[in-house]
Amino acid sequence: MNIFQEVTEGAEATASISEEKTLSVIDLIVNGGTGSIIIIIVLFVLLFVAMYIYFERIFAIKAASKIDKNFMNQIRDHVMNGKLEAAKLLCAQTDSPVARLTEKGVARIGKPLDDINTAIENAGTLEVYKLEKNVSVLATVAGAAPMIGFLGTVIGMILAFHEMASSGGQAEMGSLASGIYTAMTTTVAGLVVGIIAYIGYNHLVNRTDKVVHQMEANAVEFLDLLNEPI
């Protein structure tokens, strides 16, 4: 019985120590002091901005990539039959970059191919600009967040060393905790925000490139249509 009691008491003591050492994320932030809290708030704002831009852009790009597979076939039929107004109406009713590029081309049928090609390229540049709206901000967040986190690291270490200098080098670990918490929590937070923003940025760039390729392919198909004998 004595051995059993000792084992039980030892297990309870270990559990108690584990509970005391367990810290929540909020505890880590609060224990880091004012500097840590300010930097974490800034990083949280950056994370919110990054997530908002990512989801707003991903939905916009997804909508831009949707187009009826028979769209170009219908345009071909209208143009070949001389129904340019019907082709323009079809383009106007289709809300996509491809349709807007095609509409620019249809509106200039009868002019030299170089003029038509230039009009389509100019319209394509505007469409790409719309697709890439605010994506550069996401790239900025991806680069700035880790730097802000490292700034917190430097501030935290300065506070720790200042505490050591003020105590004549005899400071206890408990008195250095605030600076160390600031250094560690801000570094982790900055890296997490930076990684999320970086992944989101690259995903948006990849999705945008696919839409741009789709636009280029349809523009080439439209120009080939104009070169076909009637």
PDB file of C-alpha atoms in Angstrom:
ATOM      1  CA  MET A   1       0.000   0.000   0.000  1.00  0.00           C
ATOM      2  CA  ASN A   2       2.831   2.392   0.851  1.00  0.00           C
ATOM      3  CA  ILE A   3       4.455   1.847  -2.532  1.00  0.00           C
ATOM      4  CA  PHE A   4       1.124   2.349  -4.276  1.00  0.00           C
ATOM      5  CA  GLN A   5       0.520   5.581  -2.371  1.00  0.00           C
ATOM      6  CA  GLU A   6       3.987   6.882  -3.226  1.00  0.00           C
ATOM      7  CA  VAL A   7       3.464   6.139  -6.925  1.00  0.00           C
ATOM      8  CA  THR A   8       0.076   7.854  -6.860  1.00  0.00           C
ATOM      9  CA  GLU A   9       1.447  10.904  -5.080  1.00  0.00           C
ATOM     10  CA  GLY A  10       4.337  11.076  -7.535  1.00  0.00           C
ATOM     11  CA  ALA A  11       1.964  10.946 -10.496  1.00  0.00           C
ATOM     12  CA  GLU A  12      -0.199  13.704  -9.013  1.00  0.00           C
ATOM     13  CA  ALA A  13       2.864  15.840  -8.402  1.00  0.00           C
ATOM     14  CA  THR A  14       4.018  15.359 -12.004  1.00  0.00           C
ATOM     15  CA  ALA A  15       0.558  16.267 -13.316  1.00  0.00           C
ATOM     16  CA  SER A  16       0.540  19.355 -11.117  1.00  0.00           C
ATOM     17  CA  ILE A  17       3.923  20.459 -12.447  1.00  0.00           C
ATOM     18  CA  SER A  18       2.770  19.873 -16.037  1.00  0.00           C
ATOM     19  CA  GLU A  19      -0.318  21.998 -15.463  1.00  0.00           C
ATOM     20  CA  GLU A  20       1.785  24.788 -13.996  1.00  0.00           C
ATOM     21  CA  LYS A  21       4.132  24.763 -16.981  1.00  0.00           C
ATOM     22  CA  THR A  22       1.327  24.798 -19.543  1.00  0.00           C
ATOM     23  CA  LEU A  23       0.836  28.233 -21.142  1.00  0.00           C
ATOM     24  CA  SER A  24      -1.844  29.329 -23.549  1.00  0.00           C
ATOM     25  CA  VAL A  25      -1.182  31.542 -26.540  1.00  0.00           C
ATOM     26  CA  ILE A  26      -2.857  34.456 -24.772  1.00  0.00           C
ATOM     27  CA  ASP A  27      -0.571  33.963 -21.759  1.00  0.00           C
ATOM     28  CA  LEU A  28       2.495  34.059 -23.997  1.00  0.00           C
ATOM     29  CA  ILE A  29       1.345  37.317 -25.581  1.00  0.00           C
ATOM     30  CA  VAL A  30       0.393  39.004 -22.317  1.00  0.00           C
ATOM     31  CA  ASN A  31       3.534  37.883 -20.490  1.00  0.00           C
ATOM     32  CA  GLY A  32       5.665  39.452 -23.201  1.00  0.00           C
ATOM     33  CA  GLY A  33       4.824  42.936 -22.015  1.00  0.00           C
ATOM     34  CA  THR A  34       3.587  46.046 -23.815  1.00  0.00           C
ATOM     35  CA  GLY A  35       6.060  45.727 -26.686  1.00  0.00           C
ATOM     36  CA  SER A  36       4.966  42.189 -27.454  1.00  0.00           C
ATOM     37  CA  ILE A  37       1.278  43.096 -27.315  1.00  0.00           C
ATOM     38  CA  ILE A  38       1.718  46.045 -29.728  1.00  0.00           C
ATOM     39  CA  ILE A  39       3.712  44.001 -32.227  1.00  0.00           C
ATOM     40  CA  ILE A  40       1.281  41.057 -32.022  1.00  0.00           C
ATOM     41  CA  ILE A  41      -1.634  43.447 -32.674  1.00  0.00           C
ATOM     42  CA  VAL A  42       0.163  44.838 -35.749  1.00  0.00           C
ATOM     43  CA  LEU A  43       0.815  41.300 -36.998  1.00  0.00           C
ATOM     44  CA  PHE A  44      -2.809  40.334 -36.380  1.00  0.00           C
ATOM     45  CA  VAL A  45      -3.939  43.303 -38.485  1.00  0.00           C
ATOM     46  CA  LEU A  46      -1.549  42.251 -41.245  1.00  0.00           C
ATOM     47  CA  LEU A  47      -2.902  38.699 -41.068  1.00  0.00           C
ATOM     48  CA  PHE A  48      -6.469  39.979 -41.386  1.00  0.00           C
ATOM     49  CA  VAL A  49      -5.505  42.128 -44.387  1.00  0.00           C
ATOM     50  CA  ALA A  50      -3.704  39.194 -46.024  1.00  0.00           C
ATOM     51  CA  MET A  51      -6.626  36.816 -45.534  1.00  0.00           C
ATOM     52  CA  TYR A  52      -9.142  39.377 -46.786  1.00  0.00           C
ATOM     53  CA  ILE A  53      -7.141  40.092 -49.944  1.00  0.00           C
ATOM     54  CA  TYR A  54      -6.549  36.396 -50.586  1.00  0.00           C
ATOM     55  CA  PHE A  55     -10.191  35.340 -50.383  1.00  0.00           C
ATOM     56  CA  GLU A  56     -11.444  38.444 -52.217  1.00  0.00           C
ATOM     57  CA  ARG A  57      -8.998  37.827 -55.074  1.00  0.00           C
ATOM     58  CA  ILE A  58      -9.506  34.064 -55.215  1.00  0.00           C
ATOM     59  CA  PHE A  59     -13.254  34.518 -55.693  1.00  0.00           C
ATOM     60  CA  ALA A  60     -12.684  37.239 -58.307  1.00  0.00           C
ATOM     61  CA  ILE A  61     -10.186  35.097 -60.236  1.00  0.00           C
ATOM     62  CA  LYS A  62     -12.476  32.082 -60.021  1.00  0.00           C
ATOM     63  CA  ALA A  63     -15.331  34.116 -61.481  1.00  0.00           C
ATOM     64  CA  ALA A  64     -13.061  35.480 -64.236  1.00  0.00           C
ATOM     65  CA  SER A  65     -11.982  31.986 -65.280  1.00  0.00           C
ATOM     66  CA  LYS A  66     -15.542  30.797 -65.875  1.00  0.00           C
ATOM     67  CA  ILE A  67     -16.630  30.881 -69.488  1.00  0.00           C
ATOM     68  CA  ASP A  68     -19.016  28.874 -71.637  1.00  0.00           C
ATOM     69  CA  LYS A  69     -17.104  26.344 -73.746  1.00  0.00           C
ATOM     70  CA  ASN A  70     -19.380  27.197 -76.686  1.00  0.00           C
ATOM     71  CA  PHE A  71     -18.701  30.939 -76.399  1.00  0.00           C
ATOM     72  CA  MET A  72     -16.081  31.100 -79.148  1.00  0.00           C
ATOM     73  CA  ASN A  73     -18.113  28.782 -81.356  1.00  0.00           C
ATOM     74  CA  GLN A  74     -21.075  31.141 -81.082  1.00  0.00           C
ATOM     75  CA  ILE A  75     -18.822  34.125 -81.805  1.00  0.00           C
ATOM     76  CA  ARG A  76     -17.465  32.291 -84.840  1.00  0.00           C
ATOM     77  CA  ASP A  77     -20.983  31.621 -86.170  1.00  0.00           C
ATOM     78  CA  HIS A  78     -22.068  35.242 -85.688  1.00  0.00           C
ATOM     79  CA  VAL A  79     -18.943  36.671 -87.334  1.00  0.00           C
ATOM     80  CA  MET A  80     -19.004  34.243 -90.252  1.00  0.00           C
ATOM     81  CA  ASN A  81     -22.669  35.104 -90.858  1.00  0.00           C
ATOM     82  CA  GLY A  82     -21.997  38.833 -90.585  1.00  0.00           C
ATOM     83  CA  LYS A  83     -24.063  39.206 -87.402  1.00  0.00           C
ATOM     84  CA  LEU A  84     -21.630  41.537 -85.642  1.00  0.00           C
ATOM     85  CA  GLU A  85     -24.285  43.124 -83.429  1.00  0.00           C
ATOM     86  CA  ALA A  86     -25.317  39.687 -82.179  1.00  0.00           C
ATOM     87  CA  ALA A  87     -21.658  38.927 -81.441  1.00  0.00           C
ATOM     88  CA  LYS A  88     -21.304  42.193 -79.505  1.00  0.00           C
ATOM     89  CA  LEU A  89     -24.481  41.452 -77.562  1.00  0.00           C
ATOM     90  CA  LEU A  90     -23.214  37.991 -76.652  1.00  0.00           C
ATOM     91  CA  CYS A  91     -19.944  39.483 -75.409  1.00  0.00           C
ATOM     92  CA  ALA A  92     -21.791  42.115 -73.380  1.00  0.00           C
ATOM     93  CA  GLN A  93     -23.960  39.465 -71.745  1.00  0.00           C
ATOM     94  CA  THR A  94     -20.927  37.357 -70.766  1.00  0.00           C
ATOM     95  CA  ASP A  95     -19.141  38.761 -67.741  1.00  0.00           C
ATOM     96  CA  SER A  96     -15.565  37.540 -68.206  1.00  0.00           C
ATOM     97  CA  PRO A  97     -12.198  38.939 -69.355  1.00  0.00           C
ATOM     98  CA  VAL A  98     -12.272  36.731 -72.449  1.00  0.00           C
ATOM     99  CA  ALA A  99     -15.648  38.151 -73.491  1.00  0.00           C
ATOM    100  CA  ARG A 100     -14.465  41.730 -72.979  1.00  0.00           C
ATOM    101  CA  LEU A 101     -11.353  41.118 -75.091  1.00  0.00           C
ATOM    102  CA  THR A 102     -13.456  39.524 -77.806  1.00  0.00           C
ATOM    103  CA  GLU A 103     -15.865  42.457 -77.731  1.00  0.00           C
ATOM    104  CA  LYS A 104     -12.971  44.858 -78.394  1.00  0.00           C
ATOM    105  CA  GLY A 105     -11.962  42.738 -81.358  1.00  0.00           C
ATOM    106  CA  VAL A 106     -15.481  42.434 -82.779  1.00  0.00           C
ATOM    107  CA  ALA A 107     -15.998  46.203 -82.508  1.00  0.00           C
ATOM    108  CA  ARG A 108     -12.969  46.742 -84.770  1.00  0.00           C
ATOM    109  CA  ILE A 109     -13.735  44.166 -87.446  1.00  0.00           C
ATOM    110  CA  GLY A 110     -13.076  45.743 -90.848  1.00  0.00           C
ATOM    111  CA  LYS A 111      -9.958  47.536 -89.692  1.00  0.00           C
ATOM    112  CA  PRO A 112      -6.375  46.240 -90.212  1.00  0.00           C
ATOM    113  CA  LEU A 113      -5.462  43.191 -88.132  1.00  0.00           C
ATOM    114  CA  ASP A 114      -2.675  45.148 -86.440  1.00  0.00           C
ATOM    115  CA  ASP A 115      -5.227  47.629 -85.099  1.00  0.00           C
ATOM    116  CA  ILE A 116      -7.470  44.817 -83.876  1.00  0.00           C
ATOM    117  CA  ASN A 117      -4.521  43.054 -82.242  1.00  0.00           C
ATOM    118  CA  THR A 118      -3.417  46.279 -80.535  1.00  0.00           C
ATOM    119  CA  ALA A 119      -6.926  46.913 -79.192  1.00  0.00           C
ATOM    120  CA  ILE A 120      -7.120  43.382 -77.795  1.00  0.00           C
ATOM    121  CA  GLU A 121      -3.667  43.694 -76.183  1.00  0.00           C
ATOM    122  CA  ASN A 122      -4.580  47.012 -74.555  1.00  0.00           C
ATOM    123  CA  ALA A 123      -7.813  45.552 -73.218  1.00  0.00           C
ATOM    124  CA  GLY A 124      -5.879  42.513 -71.987  1.00  0.00           C
ATOM    125  CA  THR A 125      -3.474  44.732 -70.063  1.00  0.00           C
ATOM    126  CA  LEU A 126      -6.405  46.339 -68.247  1.00  0.00           C
ATOM    127  CA  GLU A 127      -7.934  42.944 -67.460  1.00  0.00           C
ATOM    128  CA  VAL A 128      -4.649  41.654 -66.033  1.00  0.00           C
ATOM    129  CA  TYR A 129      -4.388  44.788 -63.894  1.00  0.00           C
ATOM    130  CA  LYS A 130      -7.878  44.087 -62.525  1.00  0.00           C
ATOM    131  CA  LEU A 131      -6.965  40.482 -61.750  1.00  0.00           C
ATOM    132  CA  GLU A 132      -3.790  41.521 -59.916  1.00  0.00           C
ATOM    133  CA  LYS A 133      -5.521  44.199 -57.853  1.00  0.00           C
ATOM    134  CA  ASN A 134      -4.048  44.346 -54.301  1.00  0.00           C
ATOM    135  CA  VAL A 135      -1.989  41.182 -54.867  1.00  0.00           C
ATOM    136  CA  SER A 136       1.166  43.271 -54.398  1.00  0.00           C
ATOM    137  CA  VAL A 137      -0.091  44.160 -50.915  1.00  0.00           C
ATOM    138  CA  LEU A 138      -0.103  40.454 -50.098  1.00  0.00           C
ATOM    139  CA  ALA A 139       3.517  40.219 -51.226  1.00  0.00           C
ATOM    140  CA  THR A 140       4.363  43.193 -49.017  1.00  0.00           C
ATOM    141  CA  VAL A 141       2.763  41.517 -46.010  1.00  0.00           C
ATOM    142  CA  ALA A 142       4.706  38.321 -46.750  1.00  0.00           C
ATOM    143  CA  GLY A 143       7.954  40.267 -46.582  1.00  0.00           C
ATOM    144  CA  ALA A 144       7.110  42.734 -43.827  1.00  0.00           C
ATOM    145  CA  ALA A 145       5.569  40.372 -41.243  1.00  0.00           C
ATOM    146  CA  PRO A 146       8.771  38.381 -40.494  1.00  0.00           C
ATOM    147  CA  MET A 147      10.736  41.645 -40.300  1.00  0.00           C
ATOM    148  CA  ILE A 148       8.254  43.040 -37.778  1.00  0.00           C
ATOM    149  CA  GLY A 149       8.546  39.783 -35.838  1.00  0.00           C
ATOM    150  CA  PHE A 150      12.343  40.077 -35.813  1.00  0.00           C
ATOM    151  CA  LEU A 151      11.967  43.666 -34.639  1.00  0.00           C
ATOM    152  CA  GLY A 152      10.102  42.279 -31.642  1.00  0.00           C
ATOM    153  CA  THR A 153      12.956  39.820 -31.142  1.00  0.00           C
ATOM    154  CA  VAL A 154      15.499  42.633 -31.023  1.00  0.00           C
ATOM    155  CA  ILE A 155      13.319  44.663 -28.651  1.00  0.00           C
ATOM    156  CA  GLY A 156      12.867  41.657 -26.388  1.00  0.00           C
ATOM    157  CA  MET A 157      16.583  40.950 -26.226  1.00  0.00           C
ATOM    158  CA  ILE A 158      17.308  44.610 -25.522  1.00  0.00           C
ATOM    159  CA  LEU A 159      14.873  44.482 -22.608  1.00  0.00           C
ATOM    160  CA  ALA A 160      16.477  41.292 -21.300  1.00  0.00           C
ATOM    161  CA  PHE A 161      20.012  42.658 -21.486  1.00  0.00           C
ATOM    162  CA  HIS A 162      18.889  45.946 -19.983  1.00  0.00           C
ATOM    163  CA  GLU A 163      17.471  44.025 -17.042  1.00  0.00           C
ATOM    164  CA  MET A 164      20.752  42.175 -16.642  1.00  0.00           C
ATOM    165  CA  ALA A 165      22.759  45.406 -16.807  1.00  0.00           C
ATOM    166  CA  SER A 166      20.498  47.127 -14.298  1.00  0.00           C
ATOM    167  CA  SER A 167      20.961  44.290 -11.804  1.00  0.00           C
ATOM    168  CA  GLY A 168      24.724  44.238 -12.195  1.00  0.00           C
ATOM    169  CA  GLY A 169      24.661  40.915 -14.013  1.00  0.00           C
ATOM    170  CA  GLN A 170      22.927  39.163 -11.115  1.00  0.00           C
ATOM    171  CA  ALA A 171      19.415  39.119 -12.589  1.00  0.00           C
ATOM    172  CA  GLU A 172      17.344  35.982 -12.130  1.00  0.00           C
ATOM    173  CA  MET A 173      15.639  34.225 -15.023  1.00  0.00           C
ATOM    174  CA  GLY A 174      12.258  35.297 -13.714  1.00  0.00           C
ATOM    175  CA  SER A 175      13.142  38.967 -14.174  1.00  0.00           C
ATOM    176  CA  LEU A 176      14.268  38.283 -17.751  1.00  0.00           C
ATOM    177  CA  ALA A 177      11.050  36.472 -18.691  1.00  0.00           C
ATOM    178  CA  SER A 178       9.299  39.529 -20.136  1.00  0.00           C
ATOM    179  CA  GLY A 179      12.037  40.267 -22.643  1.00  0.00           C
ATOM    180  CA  ILE A 180      12.427  36.619 -23.617  1.00  0.00           C
ATOM    181  CA  TYR A 181       8.676  36.212 -24.090  1.00  0.00           C
ATOM    182  CA  THR A 182       8.640  39.293 -26.335  1.00  0.00           C
ATOM    183  CA  ALA A 183      11.499  37.929 -28.432  1.00  0.00           C
ATOM    184  CA  MET A 184      10.054  34.456 -28.911  1.00  0.00           C
ATOM    185  CA  THR A 185       6.354  35.206 -29.390  1.00  0.00           C
ATOM    186  CA  THR A 186       6.852  38.024 -31.890  1.00  0.00           C
ATOM    187  CA  THR A 187       9.290  35.931 -33.926  1.00  0.00           C
ATOM    188  CA  VAL A 188       6.867  33.031 -34.171  1.00  0.00           C
ATOM    189  CA  ALA A 189       3.912  35.302 -34.933  1.00  0.00           C
ATOM    190  CA  GLY A 190       5.827  37.175 -37.636  1.00  0.00           C
ATOM    191  CA  LEU A 191       6.931  33.961 -39.326  1.00  0.00           C
ATOM    192  CA  VAL A 192       3.422  32.481 -39.227  1.00  0.00           C
ATOM    193  CA  VAL A 193       1.864  35.586 -40.808  1.00  0.00           C
ATOM    194  CA  GLY A 194       4.662  35.796 -43.381  1.00  0.00           C
ATOM    195  CA  ILE A 195       4.336  32.136 -44.381  1.00  0.00           C
ATOM    196  CA  ILE A 196       0.541  32.389 -44.757  1.00  0.00           C
ATOM    197  CA  ALA A 197       0.821  35.554 -46.867  1.00  0.00           C
ATOM    198  CA  TYR A 198       3.621  34.077 -49.000  1.00  0.00           C
ATOM    199  CA  ILE A 199       1.676  30.903 -49.773  1.00  0.00           C
ATOM    200  CA  GLY A 200      -1.457  32.923 -50.529  1.00  0.00           C
ATOM    201  CA  TYR A 201       0.475  35.276 -52.832  1.00  0.00           C
ATOM    202  CA  ASN A 202       2.022  32.461 -54.859  1.00  0.00           C
ATOM    203  CA  HIS A 203      -1.322  30.690 -55.165  1.00  0.00           C
ATOM    204  CA  LEU A 204      -2.955  33.858 -56.490  1.00  0.00           C
ATOM    205  CA  VAL A 205      -0.122  34.398 -58.972  1.00  0.00           C
ATOM    206  CA  ASN A 206      -0.523  30.841 -60.221  1.00  0.00           C
ATOM    207  CA  ARG A 207      -4.297  31.198 -60.623  1.00  0.00           C
ATOM    208  CA  THR A 208      -3.881  34.574 -62.360  1.00  0.00           C
ATOM    209  CA  ASP A 209      -1.369  33.122 -64.824  1.00  0.00           C
ATOM    210  CA  LYS A 210      -3.911  30.465 -65.792  1.00  0.00           C
ATOM    211  CA  VAL A 211      -6.553  33.108 -66.528  1.00  0.00           C
ATOM    212  CA  VAL A 212      -4.037  35.174 -68.521  1.00  0.00           C
ATOM    213  CA  HIS A 213      -3.150  32.072 -70.553  1.00  0.00           C
ATOM    214  CA  GLN A 214      -6.854  31.495 -71.204  1.00  0.00           C
ATOM    215  CA  MET A 215      -7.209  35.103 -72.390  1.00  0.00           C
ATOM    216  CA  GLU A 216      -4.222  34.788 -74.724  1.00  0.00           C
ATOM    217  CA  ALA A 217      -5.485  31.507 -76.184  1.00  0.00           C
ATOM    218  CA  ASN A 218      -8.917  32.960 -76.943  1.00  0.00           C
ATOM    219  CA  ALA A 219      -7.384  36.126 -78.406  1.00  0.00           C
ATOM    220  CA  VAL A 220      -5.294  34.024 -80.776  1.00  0.00           C
ATOM    221  CA  GLU A 221      -8.354  31.966 -81.677  1.00  0.00           C
ATOM    222  CA  PHE A 222     -10.313  35.130 -82.460  1.00  0.00           C
ATOM    223  CA  LEU A 223      -7.540  36.535 -84.670  1.00  0.00           C
ATOM    224  CA  ASP A 224      -7.320  33.194 -86.484  1.00  0.00           C
ATOM    225  CA  LEU A 225     -11.055  33.445 -87.052  1.00  0.00           C
ATOM    226  CA  LEU A 226     -10.613  36.765 -88.817  1.00  0.00           C
ATOM    227  CA  ASN A 227      -7.991  35.239 -91.110  1.00  0.00           C
ATOM    228  CA  GLU A 228     -10.292  32.419 -92.203  1.00  0.00           C
ATOM    229  CA  PRO A 229     -11.735  32.720 -95.697  1.00  0.00           C
ATOM    230  CA  ILE A 230     -15.401  33.592 -95.768  1.00  0.00           C
TER     231      ILE A 230
END
